[in-house]
Short mmCIF file of C-alpha atoms in Angstrom, two decimals:
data_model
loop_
_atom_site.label_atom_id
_atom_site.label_comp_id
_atom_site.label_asym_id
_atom_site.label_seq_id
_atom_site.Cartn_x
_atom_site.Cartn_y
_atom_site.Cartn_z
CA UNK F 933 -15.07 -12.93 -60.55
CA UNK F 934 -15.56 -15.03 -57.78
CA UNK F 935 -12.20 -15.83 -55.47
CA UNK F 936 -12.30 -19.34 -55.66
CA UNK F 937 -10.86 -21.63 -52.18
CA UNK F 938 -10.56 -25.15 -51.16
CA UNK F 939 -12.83 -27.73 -52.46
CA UNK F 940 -14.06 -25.06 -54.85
CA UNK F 941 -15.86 -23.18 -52.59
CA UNK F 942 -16.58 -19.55 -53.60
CA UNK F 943 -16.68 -16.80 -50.66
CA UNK F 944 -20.17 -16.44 -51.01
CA UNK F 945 -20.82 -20.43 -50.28
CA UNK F 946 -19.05 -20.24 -47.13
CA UNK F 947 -21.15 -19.65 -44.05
CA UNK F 948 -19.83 -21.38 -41.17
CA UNK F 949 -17.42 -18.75 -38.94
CA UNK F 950 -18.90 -15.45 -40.11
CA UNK F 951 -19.44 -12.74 -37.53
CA UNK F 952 -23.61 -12.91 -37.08
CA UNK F 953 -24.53 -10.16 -34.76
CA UNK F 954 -21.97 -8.22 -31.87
CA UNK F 955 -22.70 -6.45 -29.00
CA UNK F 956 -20.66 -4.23 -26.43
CA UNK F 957 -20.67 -2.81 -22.77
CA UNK F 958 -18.28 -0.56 -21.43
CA UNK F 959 -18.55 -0.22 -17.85
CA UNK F 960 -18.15 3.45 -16.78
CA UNK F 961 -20.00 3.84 -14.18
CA UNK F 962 -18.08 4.40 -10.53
CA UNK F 963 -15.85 2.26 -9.29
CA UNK F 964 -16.76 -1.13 -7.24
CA UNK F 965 -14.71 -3.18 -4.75
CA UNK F 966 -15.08 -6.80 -4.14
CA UNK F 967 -13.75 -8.42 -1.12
CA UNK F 968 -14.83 -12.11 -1.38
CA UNK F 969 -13.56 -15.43 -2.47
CA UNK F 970 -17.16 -15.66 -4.09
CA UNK F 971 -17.88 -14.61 -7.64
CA UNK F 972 -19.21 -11.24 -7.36
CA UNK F 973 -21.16 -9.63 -10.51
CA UNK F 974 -18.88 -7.16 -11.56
CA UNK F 975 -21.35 -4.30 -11.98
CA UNK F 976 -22.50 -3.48 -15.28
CA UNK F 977 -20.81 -5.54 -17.25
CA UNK F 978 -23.86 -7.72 -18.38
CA UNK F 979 -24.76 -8.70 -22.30
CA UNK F 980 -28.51 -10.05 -23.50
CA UNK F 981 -28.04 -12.01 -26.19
CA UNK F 982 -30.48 -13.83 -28.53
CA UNK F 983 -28.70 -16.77 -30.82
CA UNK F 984 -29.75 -17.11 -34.60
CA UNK F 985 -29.16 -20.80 -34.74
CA UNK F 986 -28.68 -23.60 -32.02
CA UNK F 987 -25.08 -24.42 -34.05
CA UNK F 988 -24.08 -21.07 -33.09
CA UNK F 989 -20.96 -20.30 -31.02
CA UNK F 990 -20.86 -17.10 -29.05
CA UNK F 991 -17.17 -15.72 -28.67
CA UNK F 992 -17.02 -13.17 -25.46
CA UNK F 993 -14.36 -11.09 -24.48
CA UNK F 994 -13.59 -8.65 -21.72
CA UNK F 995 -11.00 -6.70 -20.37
CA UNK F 996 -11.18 -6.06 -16.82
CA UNK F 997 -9.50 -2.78 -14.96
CA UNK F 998 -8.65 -3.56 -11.35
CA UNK F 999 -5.86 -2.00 -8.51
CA UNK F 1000 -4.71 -4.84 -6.49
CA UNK F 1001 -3.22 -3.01 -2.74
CA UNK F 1002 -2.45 -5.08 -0.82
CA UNK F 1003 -3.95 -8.48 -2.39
CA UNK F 1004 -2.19 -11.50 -3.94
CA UNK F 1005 -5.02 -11.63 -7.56
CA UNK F 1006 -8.25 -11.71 -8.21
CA UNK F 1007 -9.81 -14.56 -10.59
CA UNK F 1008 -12.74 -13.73 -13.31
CA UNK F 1009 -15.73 -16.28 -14.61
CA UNK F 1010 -17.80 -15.75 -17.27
CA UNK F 1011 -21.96 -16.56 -16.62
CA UNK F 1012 -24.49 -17.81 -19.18
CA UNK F 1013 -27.33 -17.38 -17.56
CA UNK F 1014 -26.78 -18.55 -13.91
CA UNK F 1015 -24.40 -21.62 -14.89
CA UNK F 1016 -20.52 -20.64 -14.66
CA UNK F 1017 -19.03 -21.50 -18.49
CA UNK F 1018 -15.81 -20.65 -17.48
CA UNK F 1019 -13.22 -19.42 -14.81
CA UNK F 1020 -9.87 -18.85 -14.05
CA UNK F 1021 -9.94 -19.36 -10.27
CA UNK F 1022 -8.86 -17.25 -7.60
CA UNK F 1023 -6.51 -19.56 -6.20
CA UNK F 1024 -2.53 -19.59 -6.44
CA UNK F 1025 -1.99 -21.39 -9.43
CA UNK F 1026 -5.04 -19.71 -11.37
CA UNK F 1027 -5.07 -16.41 -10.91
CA UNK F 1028 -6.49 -13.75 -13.92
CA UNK F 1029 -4.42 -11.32 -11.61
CA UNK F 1030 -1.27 -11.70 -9.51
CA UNK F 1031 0.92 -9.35 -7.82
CA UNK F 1032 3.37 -9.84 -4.98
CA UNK F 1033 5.10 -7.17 -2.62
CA UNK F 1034 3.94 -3.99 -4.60
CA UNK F 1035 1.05 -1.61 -3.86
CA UNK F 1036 -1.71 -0.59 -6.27
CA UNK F 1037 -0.49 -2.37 -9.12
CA UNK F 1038 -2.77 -1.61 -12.17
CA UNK F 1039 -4.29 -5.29 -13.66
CA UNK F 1040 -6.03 -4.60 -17.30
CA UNK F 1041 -6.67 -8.54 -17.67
CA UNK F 1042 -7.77 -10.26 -21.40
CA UNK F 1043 -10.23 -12.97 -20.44
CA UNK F 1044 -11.91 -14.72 -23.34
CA UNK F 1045 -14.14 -18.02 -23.96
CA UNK F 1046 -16.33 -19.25 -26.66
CA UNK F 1047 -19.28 -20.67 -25.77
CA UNK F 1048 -22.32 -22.91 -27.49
CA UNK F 1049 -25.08 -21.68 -25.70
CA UNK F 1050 -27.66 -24.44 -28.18
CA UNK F 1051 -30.39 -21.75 -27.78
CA UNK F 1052 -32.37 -19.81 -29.65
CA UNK F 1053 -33.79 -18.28 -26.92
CA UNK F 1054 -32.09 -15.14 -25.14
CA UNK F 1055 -29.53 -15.77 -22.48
CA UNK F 1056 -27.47 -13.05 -20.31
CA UNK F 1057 -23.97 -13.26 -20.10
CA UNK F 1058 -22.10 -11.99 -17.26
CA UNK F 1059 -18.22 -11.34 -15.76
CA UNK F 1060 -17.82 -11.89 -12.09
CA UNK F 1061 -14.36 -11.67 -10.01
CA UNK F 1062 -13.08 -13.08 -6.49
CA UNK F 1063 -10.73 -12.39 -4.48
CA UNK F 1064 -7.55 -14.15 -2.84
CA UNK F 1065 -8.30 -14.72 0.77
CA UNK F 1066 -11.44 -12.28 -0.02
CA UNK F 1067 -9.03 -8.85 0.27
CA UNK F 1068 -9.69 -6.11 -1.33
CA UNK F 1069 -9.64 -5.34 -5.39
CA UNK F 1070 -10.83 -2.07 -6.86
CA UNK F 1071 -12.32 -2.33 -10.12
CA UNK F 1072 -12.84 0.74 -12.76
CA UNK F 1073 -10.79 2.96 -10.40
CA UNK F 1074 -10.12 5.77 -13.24
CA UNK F 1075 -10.38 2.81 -16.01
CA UNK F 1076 -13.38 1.29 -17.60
CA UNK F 1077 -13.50 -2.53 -17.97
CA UNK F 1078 -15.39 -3.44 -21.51
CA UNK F 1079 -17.38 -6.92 -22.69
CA UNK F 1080 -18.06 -8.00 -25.67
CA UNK F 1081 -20.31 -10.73 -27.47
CA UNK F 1082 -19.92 -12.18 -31.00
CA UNK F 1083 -22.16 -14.53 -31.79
CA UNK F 1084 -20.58 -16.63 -34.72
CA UNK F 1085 -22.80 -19.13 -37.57
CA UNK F 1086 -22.01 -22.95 -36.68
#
């Protein structure tokens, strides 16, 4: 028995959304600090991926691990290739990562974007971070910072 859904569309006729291929990388290698208002590579955390279909949408998600001491944030971008897709800043109003007046404060920040990378060929996604004012952040300090890549059908 097919489950039947709107405009009489069985599950097996639908195609657009569904989950195509994923891939992972957990950083957990030794820590890395960053002291720059530049996007820095955070080390590691780096995804190959080859698209099935120029409609298709590539969802990425990370979580990133990093001690703020004495900083006010850090901000996080996401890399196809070498073109920035998208960022959060590292200035005052758009930080991934604030604190104010405490010491090593803990960040585990969510950052995730869908993409349309209109490839079939392979491209490299990436996760950078900056600082405020280009202090100090310590990422993977005792935590491990993971990526992930779902490419999904267009």
């Amino acid at each position: 028995m097919a489950i039947i859904k709107p405009n009489n569309n069985t599950l097996s006729d639908i195609t657009k959304f569904k989950v195509l291929q994923v891939s992972s990388q957990v950083r957990n290698t030794s820590q890395q600090t960053i002291a720059t208002t530049t996007y820095t590579d955070l080390t590691s955390l780096s995804i190959a991926i080859t698209p099935s279909s120029t409609s298709s949408k590539i969802l990425l998600k990370c979580f990133v691990h990093g001690v703020i001491a004495t900083t006010e944030g850090f901000g996080l971008q996401f890399l196809r290739d070498s073109t920035s897709v998208c960022k959060t800043g590292n200035t005052s109003a758009f930080f991934a990562a604030h604190q104010n007046g405490a010491t090593s404060v803990l960040q585990i920040v969510p950052f995730h974007f869908i993409d349309s990378p209109s490839t079939t060929s392979e491209v490299t996604y990436k996760v950078q971070a900056a600082t405020r004012n280009g202090d100090s952040v310590v990422f993977n300090d005792g935590y491990h910072s993971n990526f992930y890549l779902m490419e999904i059908a267009g």
